[in-house]
mmCIF file of C-alpha atoms and ligand atoms in Angstrom:
data_model
loop_
_atom_site.group_PDB
_atom_site.id
_atom_site.type_symbol
_atom_site.label_atom_id
_atom_site.label_comp_id
_atom_site.label_asym_id
_atom_site.label_seq_id
_atom_site.Cartn_x
_atom_site.Cartn_y
_atom_site.Cartn_z
ATOM 1 C CA MET A 2 0.000 0.000 0.000
ATOM 2 C CA SER A 3 1.118 3.620 0.061
ATOM 3 C CA LEU A 4 0.844 6.424 2.579
ATOM 4 C CA VAL A 5 0.861 10.128 1.729
ATOM 5 C CA ILE A 6 1.430 12.634 4.529
ATOM 6 C CA VAL A 7 0.823 16.371 4.207
ATOM 7 C CA GLY A 8 1.878 18.637 7.041
ATOM 8 C CA SER A 9 4.328 21.235 8.229
ATOM 9 C CA ILE A 10 8.119 21.186 8.210
ATOM 10 C CA VAL A 11 9.219 23.809 10.675
ATOM 11 C CA PHE A 12 12.026 25.464 12.589
ATOM 12 C CA ASP A 13 10.871 25.133 16.207
ATOM 13 C CA THR A 14 12.093 27.083 19.208
ATOM 14 C CA ILE A 15 11.132 25.155 22.298
ATOM 15 C CA GLU A 16 11.387 26.128 25.923
ATOM 16 C CA THR A 17 10.844 23.630 28.732
ATOM 17 C CA PRO A 18 11.361 24.307 32.454
ATOM 18 C CA CYS A 19 14.917 22.896 32.046
ATOM 19 C CA GLU A 20 16.156 24.033 28.660
ATOM 20 C CA ARG A 21 15.625 26.201 25.610
ATOM 21 C CA ARG A 22 16.425 25.010 22.066
ATOM 22 C CA GLU A 23 16.448 27.439 19.157
ATOM 23 C CA ARG A 24 15.367 26.620 15.594
ATOM 24 C CA ILE A 25 15.487 22.848 15.724
ATOM 25 C CA ILE A 26 13.721 20.858 13.033
ATOM 26 C CA GLY A 27 10.134 19.913 13.781
ATOM 27 C CA GLY A 28 6.701 20.219 12.234
ATOM 28 C CA SER A 29 3.861 17.740 11.939
ATOM 29 C CA CYS A 30 5.132 16.276 8.658
ATOM 30 C CA SER A 31 8.655 15.669 10.004
ATOM 31 C CA TYR A 32 7.424 13.826 13.098
ATOM 32 C CA SER A 33 4.708 11.814 11.345
ATOM 33 C CA ALA A 34 6.878 10.811 8.395
ATOM 34 C CA LEU A 35 9.804 9.732 10.575
ATOM 35 C CA ALA A 36 7.506 7.710 12.827
ATOM 36 C CA ALA A 37 5.808 6.085 9.807
ATOM 37 C CA SER A 38 9.161 5.349 8.147
ATOM 38 C CA TYR A 39 9.753 2.447 10.556
ATOM 39 C CA PHE A 40 6.752 0.640 9.021
ATOM 40 C CA THR A 41 6.471 1.850 5.415
ATOM 41 C CA LYS A 42 7.865 4.343 2.897
ATOM 42 C CA PRO A 43 5.756 7.481 3.355
ATOM 43 C CA LYS A 44 5.468 10.082 0.624
ATOM 44 C CA ILE A 45 5.434 13.634 1.962
ATOM 45 C CA VAL A 46 3.778 16.833 0.751
ATOM 46 C CA SER A 47 5.153 19.998 2.309
ATOM 47 C CA VAL A 48 7.206 23.119 1.629
ATOM 48 C CA VAL A 49 10.411 24.582 3.060
ATOM 49 C CA GLY A 50 12.198 27.867 2.437
ATOM 50 C CA ASP A 51 15.667 28.434 0.995
ATOM 51 C CA ASP A 52 17.019 28.540 4.572
ATOM 52 C CA PHE A 53 16.256 24.841 5.145
ATOM 53 C CA PRO A 54 19.270 22.479 5.324
ATOM 54 C CA GLU A 55 19.642 20.095 2.390
ATOM 55 C CA GLU A 56 21.208 17.509 4.754
ATOM 56 C CA MET A 57 17.870 17.147 6.515
ATOM 57 C CA ILE A 58 16.116 16.294 3.259
ATOM 58 C CA GLU A 59 18.877 13.746 2.603
ATOM 59 C CA LYS A 60 18.245 12.279 6.065
ATOM 60 C CA PHE A 61 14.545 11.928 5.271
ATOM 61 C CA ASN A 62 15.522 10.078 2.080
ATOM 62 C CA GLU A 63 17.877 7.792 3.989
ATOM 63 C CA LYS A 64 14.928 6.872 6.204
ATOM 64 C CA GLY A 65 12.988 5.801 3.103
ATOM 65 C CA ILE A 66 10.805 8.915 3.065
ATOM 66 C CA ASP A 67 9.821 9.960 -0.458
ATOM 67 C CA THR A 68 10.481 13.707 -0.649
ATOM 68 C CA ARG A 69 9.487 14.308 -4.283
ATOM 69 C CA GLY A 70 6.411 16.114 -2.962
ATOM 70 C CA LEU A 71 8.501 18.447 -0.803
ATOM 71 C CA ALA A 72 8.719 21.877 -2.450
ATOM 72 C CA ARG A 73 11.488 24.361 -1.785
ATOM 73 C CA LYS A 74 10.382 27.986 -2.189
ATOM 74 C CA LYS A 75 12.196 31.287 -1.990
ATOM 75 C CA GLY A 76 11.624 32.685 1.488
ATOM 76 C CA LYS A 77 11.628 31.497 5.078
ATOM 77 C CA THR A 78 10.673 28.085 6.402
ATOM 78 C CA PHE A 79 7.657 27.942 8.773
ATOM 79 C CA PHE A 80 8.699 29.034 12.282
ATOM 80 C CA TRP A 81 6.993 28.105 15.556
ATOM 81 C CA GLU A 82 7.879 28.840 19.158
ATOM 82 C CA GLY A 83 6.304 27.065 22.103
ATOM 83 C CA LYS A 84 6.812 27.012 25.834
ATOM 84 C CA TYR A 85 6.001 24.292 28.370
ATOM 85 C CA GLY A 86 5.387 24.719 32.074
ATOM 86 C CA ASP A 87 5.878 22.020 34.697
ATOM 87 C CA ASP A 88 2.953 20.074 33.254
ATOM 88 C CA PRO A 89 4.153 18.821 29.848
ATOM 89 C CA ASN A 90 0.527 18.625 28.670
ATOM 90 C CA GLN A 91 0.180 22.384 28.995
ATOM 91 C CA ARG A 92 1.833 24.358 26.228
ATOM 92 C CA THR A 93 1.724 27.987 25.228
ATOM 93 C CA THR A 94 2.358 29.008 21.640
ATOM 94 C CA ILE A 95 4.569 32.093 21.668
ATOM 95 C CA LYS A 96 4.903 32.618 17.929
ATOM 96 C CA THR A 97 3.622 31.121 14.658
ATOM 97 C CA GLU A 98 5.124 32.385 11.383
ATOM 98 C CA ILE A 99 3.625 30.521 8.442
ATOM 99 C CA ASN A 100 6.104 32.036 5.934
ATOM 100 C CA VAL A 101 6.386 29.856 2.769
ATOM 101 C CA PHE A 102 3.134 28.067 3.637
ATOM 102 C CA ARG A 103 1.210 31.270 2.965
ATOM 103 C CA GLU A 104 1.311 30.713 -0.805
ATOM 104 C CA PHE A 105 1.545 26.930 -0.759
ATOM 105 C CA LYS A 106 -0.635 25.216 -3.373
ATOM 106 C CA PRO A 107 0.456 21.578 -3.547
ATOM 107 C CA GLN A 108 0.272 19.785 -6.901
ATOM 108 C CA LEU A 109 0.376 16.064 -6.231
ATOM 109 C CA LEU A 110 2.528 13.852 -8.456
ATOM 110 C CA PRO A 111 0.613 11.111 -10.346
ATOM 111 C CA ASP A 112 1.744 8.297 -8.009
ATOM 112 C CA TYR A 113 0.849 10.392 -4.919
ATOM 113 C CA LYS A 114 -2.698 10.681 -6.285
ATOM 114 C CA GLU A 115 -2.971 6.879 -6.114
ATOM 115 C CA ALA A 116 -2.318 6.813 -2.332
ATOM 116 C CA ASP A 117 -4.179 4.201 -0.283
ATOM 117 C CA ILE A 118 -3.853 6.063 3.016
ATOM 118 C CA VAL A 119 -3.701 9.846 3.440
ATOM 119 C CA LEU A 120 -2.682 11.636 6.610
ATOM 120 C CA LEU A 121 -3.773 15.256 6.636
ATOM 121 C CA GLY A 122 -1.312 16.267 9.334
ATOM 122 C CA THR A 123 -1.442 19.545 11.204
ATOM 123 C CA ILE A 124 -1.526 22.306 8.611
ATOM 124 C CA ALA A 125 -4.113 24.831 7.382
ATOM 125 C CA PRO A 126 -7.382 22.961 6.707
ATOM 126 C CA GLU A 127 -7.560 24.585 3.269
ATOM 127 C CA ILE A 128 -4.300 22.806 2.352
ATOM 128 C CA GLN A 129 -5.598 19.561 3.884
ATOM 129 C CA LEU A 130 -8.746 19.787 1.731
ATOM 130 C CA ASP A 131 -6.761 20.670 -1.387
ATOM 131 C CA VAL A 132 -4.547 17.584 -0.985
ATOM 132 C CA LEU A 133 -7.511 15.346 -0.249
ATOM 133 C CA SER A 134 -9.323 16.526 -3.365
ATOM 134 C CA GLN A 135 -6.386 15.410 -5.525
ATOM 135 C CA VAL A 136 -6.146 11.832 -4.199
ATOM 136 C CA LYS A 137 -8.260 9.583 -6.435
ATOM 137 C CA SER A 138 -9.705 6.828 -4.246
ATOM 138 C CA PRO A 139 -7.991 6.518 -0.861
ATOM 139 C CA LYS A 140 -8.950 3.527 1.273
ATOM 140 C CA LEU A 141 -8.366 5.430 4.529
ATOM 141 C CA THR A 142 -8.065 9.123 5.323
ATOM 142 C CA ALA A 143 -7.112 10.698 8.634
ATOM 143 C CA MET A 144 -6.472 14.155 10.024
ATOM 144 C CA ASP A 145 -4.964 16.013 12.941
ATOM 145 C CA THR A 146 -4.997 19.692 13.853
ATOM 146 C CA ILE A 147 -3.782 22.195 16.435
ATOM 147 C CA ASN A 148 -5.361 25.010 18.465
ATOM 148 C CA PHE A 149 -4.180 27.612 15.968
ATOM 149 C CA TYR A 150 -6.634 26.342 13.306
ATOM 150 C CA ILE A 151 -9.468 25.787 15.785
ATOM 151 C CA GLU A 152 -9.129 29.451 16.676
ATOM 152 C CA ASN A 153 -8.408 30.881 13.203
ATOM 153 C CA ASN A 154 -9.942 28.588 10.511
ATOM 154 C CA PHE A 155 -12.812 26.877 12.292
ATOM 155 C CA GLU A 156 -15.233 26.607 9.346
ATOM 156 C CA ALA A 157 -12.640 25.072 7.011
ATOM 157 C CA LEU A 158 -11.545 22.759 9.816
ATOM 158 C CA LEU A 159 -15.096 21.430 10.141
ATOM 159 C CA GLU A 160 -15.032 20.695 6.384
ATOM 160 C CA SER A 161 -11.862 18.621 6.837
ATOM 161 C CA ILE A 162 -13.417 16.723 9.750
ATOM 162 C CA LYS A 163 -16.464 15.878 7.627
ATOM 163 C CA LYS A 164 -14.308 14.326 4.910
ATOM 164 C CA VAL A 165 -12.001 11.982 6.850
ATOM 165 C CA ASP A 166 -12.349 8.467 8.259
ATOM 166 C CA ILE A 167 -10.183 9.040 11.334
ATOM 167 C CA TYR A 168 -9.919 12.149 13.454
ATOM 168 C CA PHE A 169 -6.867 12.388 15.756
ATOM 169 C CA GLY A 170 -7.034 15.049 18.473
ATOM 170 C CA ASN A 171 -5.915 15.668 22.019
ATOM 171 C CA ASP A 172 -8.500 15.972 24.783
ATOM 172 C CA GLU A 173 -8.277 19.773 24.913
ATOM 173 C CA GLU A 174 -8.803 20.138 21.140
ATOM 174 C CA VAL A 175 -11.706 17.699 21.033
ATOM 175 C CA LYS A 176 -13.468 19.538 23.862
ATOM 176 C CA LYS A 177 -12.826 22.891 22.211
ATOM 177 C CA ILE A 178 -14.173 21.799 18.811
ATOM 178 C CA THR A 179 -17.359 20.248 20.188
ATOM 179 C CA GLY A 180 -17.960 22.440 23.242
ATOM 180 C CA GLU A 181 -18.409 19.216 25.278
ATOM 181 C CA THR A 182 -16.574 18.575 28.548
ATOM 182 C CA ASN A 183 -17.197 14.824 28.554
ATOM 183 C CA LEU A 184 -14.784 13.069 26.193
ATOM 184 C CA ILE A 185 -17.176 10.275 25.257
ATOM 185 C CA LYS A 186 -19.864 12.774 24.311
ATOM 186 C CA ALA A 187 -17.286 14.862 22.450
ATOM 187 C CA GLY A 188 -16.057 11.779 20.585
ATOM 188 C CA ARG A 189 -19.589 10.737 19.642
ATOM 189 C CA GLU A 190 -20.369 14.231 18.441
ATOM 190 C CA LEU A 191 -17.322 14.144 16.173
ATOM 191 C CA LEU A 192 -18.423 10.748 14.836
ATOM 192 C CA GLU A 193 -21.688 12.366 13.798
ATOM 193 C CA GLN A 194 -19.735 14.859 11.684
ATOM 194 C CA GLY A 195 -18.328 12.109 9.425
ATOM 195 C CA PRO A 196 -15.329 10.159 10.747
ATOM 196 C CA SER A 197 -15.836 6.500 11.641
ATOM 197 C CA LEU A 198 -13.122 6.614 14.315
ATOM 198 C CA VAL A 199 -12.085 9.335 16.756
ATOM 199 C CA VAL A 200 -8.735 8.875 18.469
ATOM 200 C CA ILE A 201 -8.342 11.088 21.523
ATOM 201 C CA LYS A 202 -4.798 11.514 22.851
ATOM 202 C CA LYS A 203 -4.497 12.137 26.564
ATOM 203 C CA GLY A 204 -0.772 12.566 27.247
ATOM 204 C CA GLU A 205 0.636 10.067 29.742
ATOM 205 C CA HIS A 206 -2.872 8.630 30.207
ATOM 206 C CA GLY A 207 -2.693 7.236 26.694
ATOM 207 C CA VAL A 208 -5.428 7.250 24.070
ATOM 208 C CA MET A 209 -9.094 6.542 23.812
ATOM 209 C CA MET A 210 -10.530 5.304 20.525
ATOM 210 C CA ILE A 211 -14.196 5.843 19.909
ATOM 211 C CA GLY A 212 -15.622 4.048 16.893
ATOM 212 C CA GLN A 213 -19.166 3.513 15.649
ATOM 213 C CA GLU A 214 -19.113 -0.002 17.082
ATOM 214 C CA PHE A 215 -16.468 0.000 19.792
ATOM 215 C CA ILE A 216 -14.571 1.973 22.428
ATOM 216 C CA SER A 217 -10.993 1.100 23.342
ATOM 217 C CA GLY A 218 -8.443 2.577 25.734
ATOM 218 C CA MET A 219 -4.669 2.278 25.724
ATOM 219 C CA LEU A 220 -2.175 3.437 28.325
ATOM 220 C CA ALA A 221 0.884 5.368 27.123
ATOM 221 C CA HIS A 222 4.299 3.774 27.597
ATOM 222 C CA PRO A 223 5.248 4.769 31.167
ATOM 223 C CA CYS A 224 7.827 7.532 31.094
ATOM 224 C CA GLU A 225 8.984 9.384 34.206
ATOM 225 C CA GLU A 226 10.997 12.067 32.468
ATOM 226 C CA VAL A 227 9.548 13.958 29.535
ATOM 227 C CA ILE A 228 12.305 15.981 27.877
ATOM 228 C CA ASP A 229 10.238 17.623 25.108
ATOM 229 C CA PRO A 230 6.591 16.683 24.423
ATOM 230 C CA THR A 231 6.530 18.446 21.035
ATOM 231 C CA GLY A 232 5.458 16.184 18.197
ATOM 232 C CA ALA A 233 4.069 13.376 20.358
ATOM 233 C CA GLY A 234 0.677 13.623 18.638
ATOM 234 C CA ASP A 235 2.182 13.696 15.140
ATOM 235 C CA SER A 236 4.442 10.747 15.944
ATOM 236 C CA PHE A 237 1.418 8.847 17.242
ATOM 237 C CA ALA A 238 -0.461 9.474 13.988
ATOM 238 C CA GLY A 239 2.591 8.494 11.894
ATOM 239 C CA GLY A 240 3.145 5.239 13.801
ATOM 240 C CA PHE A 241 -0.581 4.425 13.738
ATOM 241 C CA LEU A 242 -1.007 4.895 9.977
ATOM 242 C CA GLY A 243 2.444 3.568 9.087
ATOM 243 C CA TYR A 244 1.507 0.305 10.791
ATOM 244 C CA LEU A 245 -1.883 0.156 9.018
ATOM 245 C CA ASP A 246 -0.176 0.796 5.686
ATOM 246 C CA LYS A 247 2.177 -2.105 6.397
ATOM 247 C CA VAL A 248 -0.553 -4.605 7.354
ATOM 248 C CA SER A 249 -3.033 -3.356 4.699
ATOM 249 C CA SER A 250 -6.014 -4.119 6.894
ATOM 250 C CA PHE A 251 -8.281 -1.876 8.958
ATOM 251 C CA GLN A 252 -10.152 -4.330 11.174
ATOM 252 C CA GLU A 253 -10.799 -3.453 14.820
ATOM 253 C CA GLU A 254 -7.869 -5.655 15.888
ATOM 254 C CA ASP A 255 -5.549 -3.799 13.485
ATOM 255 C CA LEU A 256 -6.719 -0.429 14.807
ATOM 256 C CA ARG A 257 -6.024 -1.531 18.396
ATOM 257 C CA LYS A 258 -2.500 -2.638 17.458
ATOM 258 C CA ALA A 259 -1.984 0.567 15.481
ATOM 259 C CA ALA A 260 -2.794 2.546 18.634
ATOM 260 C CA VAL A 261 -0.060 0.663 20.495
ATOM 261 C CA TYR A 262 2.485 1.359 17.752
ATOM 262 C CA GLY A 263 1.382 5.003 17.751
ATOM 263 C CA SER A 264 1.940 5.183 21.505
ATOM 264 C CA VAL A 265 5.343 3.538 21.144
ATOM 265 C CA MET A 266 6.497 6.091 18.566
ATOM 266 C CA ALA A 267 5.199 9.005 20.680
ATOM 267 C CA SER A 268 7.025 7.615 23.729
ATOM 268 C CA PHE A 269 10.362 7.818 21.889
ATOM 269 C CA THR A 270 9.706 11.345 20.590
ATOM 270 C CA ILE A 271 9.221 12.836 24.054
ATOM 271 C CA GLN A 272 12.511 11.433 25.326
ATOM 272 C CA ASP A 273 14.648 13.993 23.536
ATOM 273 C CA PHE A 274 14.312 17.399 21.892
ATOM 274 C CA GLY A 275 12.696 17.593 18.456
ATOM 275 C CA ILE A 276 13.060 14.628 16.124
ATOM 276 C CA LYS A 277 16.395 13.474 17.583
ATOM 277 C CA ARG A 278 15.223 10.222 19.152
ATOM 278 C CA LEU A 279 12.975 9.358 16.217
ATOM 279 C CA GLU A 280 15.911 9.493 13.830
ATOM 280 C CA SER A 281 17.840 6.599 15.312
ATOM 281 C CA LEU A 282 15.479 3.804 16.367
ATOM 282 C CA THR A 283 15.755 0.122 15.548
ATOM 283 C CA ALA A 284 12.995 -2.412 14.957
ATOM 284 C CA SER A 285 13.951 -4.090 18.208
ATOM 285 C CA ASP A 286 13.586 -0.797 20.190
ATOM 286 C CA ILE A 287 10.058 -0.524 18.805
ATOM 287 C CA ASN A 288 9.101 -4.147 19.347
ATOM 288 C CA GLN A 289 10.378 -4.121 22.894
ATOM 289 C CA ARG A 290 8.139 -1.198 23.830
ATOM 290 C CA PHE A 291 5.219 -2.766 21.998
ATOM 291 C CA GLU A 292 5.586 -5.865 24.213
ATOM 292 C CA GLU A 293 5.963 -3.708 27.335
ATOM 293 C CA ILE A 294 2.690 -1.883 26.649
ATOM 294 C CA LYS A 295 1.029 -5.206 25.848
ATOM 295 C CA ASN A 296 2.031 -6.524 29.273
ATOM 296 C CA ILE A 297 0.846 -3.381 31.021
ATOM 297 C CA VAL A 298 -2.638 -3.477 29.535
ATOM 298 C CA SER A 299 -3.240 -7.243 29.629
ATOM 299 C CA PHE A 300 -5.482 -8.677 32.343
HETATM 300 P P1 AMP B 413 2.233 18.318 18.413
HETATM 301 O O1 AMP B 413 3.122 18.475 19.614
HETATM 302 O O2 AMP B 413 2.082 16.886 17.981
HETATM 303 O O3 AMP B 413 0.941 19.049 18.532
HETATM 304 O O4 AMP B 413 2.999 19.005 17.181
HETATM 305 C C1 AMP B 413 3.861 20.073 17.346
HETATM 306 C C2 AMP B 413 4.460 20.443 15.998
HETATM 307 O O5 AMP B 413 3.471 21.139 15.259
HETATM 308 C C3 AMP B 413 5.650 21.374 16.158
HETATM 309 O O6 AMP B 413 6.818 20.777 15.626
HETATM 310 C C4 AMP B 413 5.275 22.621 15.386
HETATM 311 O O7 AMP B 413 6.264 23.043 14.522
HETATM 312 C C5 AMP B 413 4.072 22.222 14.575
HETATM 313 N N1 AMP B 413 3.112 23.323 14.506
HETATM 314 C C6 AMP B 413 2.854 24.243 15.466
HETATM 315 N N2 AMP B 413 1.907 25.109 15.064
HETATM 316 C C7 AMP B 413 1.569 24.731 13.810
HETATM 317 C C8 AMP B 413 0.648 25.224 12.838
HETATM 318 N N3 AMP B 413 -0.117 26.288 13.088
HETATM 319 N N4 AMP B 413 0.557 24.563 11.665
HETATM 320 C C9 AMP B 413 1.295 23.485 11.425
HETATM 321 N N5 AMP B 413 2.186 22.975 12.267
HETATM 322 C C10 AMP B 413 2.341 23.578 13.461
#
């Protein structure tokens, strides 16, 4: 099968209570594609400016990521700055500079249009919808977003939600979109909009999946020290869909396993700044954590 991921590639400045890192590489597309690359060969759709290092694109290629859909435009790469307090689930966005994304109109290559699975990663919903409209007959579509678009592009965001099979969101976003405080009610309300599965990420408490026919919960891999939570959600989505692309099956059992692989990939991301930890994993690192989560949730 084949997986196409659209999302942001960004210079992130991140401040945690312990450390500040300036202009490290992040963005939803970077995290999701790297996480998915351990299961399949994702094709990415994104744009960077002329200030973006060529070596990073080479690294993506070395990981088996197809970067033919990555445009390089004159101007600055997307920039984002975020700050975490003592609770890693609470983040404040200090700055968002869309830069080269402002004019971005992706034109999918012919083989990208044949994608089986499409991840509309965090990016303007108008771009998500544009990409989706170009893919001919995807078997599975999924999306993620971030507060910025809930606050600034709400109507277009609702259009994206209506058109996808899976909606990934954290508990705060899901409550904000639906106006519900109860997560089950919020999940069910989102199901009514169109998706057949809502995956709600709840930090160290793991994820809750609400489908038309089933509800499932999964604990996150236990981690006592979170270095940088940025990208956990995107890594989850990349691992989840990368696994589904590999097994080519979307039964309930596959979705449950995909949620474990998603949690595993997110657990690595938060153990270092940016994409660092995601760049250097082995299959045995991933399988070991998969088994550890399996033991934790079995009864
Ligand atoms: P997450 O922690 O999974 O929500 O993802 C954080 C990543 O999203 C960071 O690497 C940011 O660069 C990226 N990001 C932040 N704001 C935006 C935005 N408005 N559009 C697209 N990507 C963003």
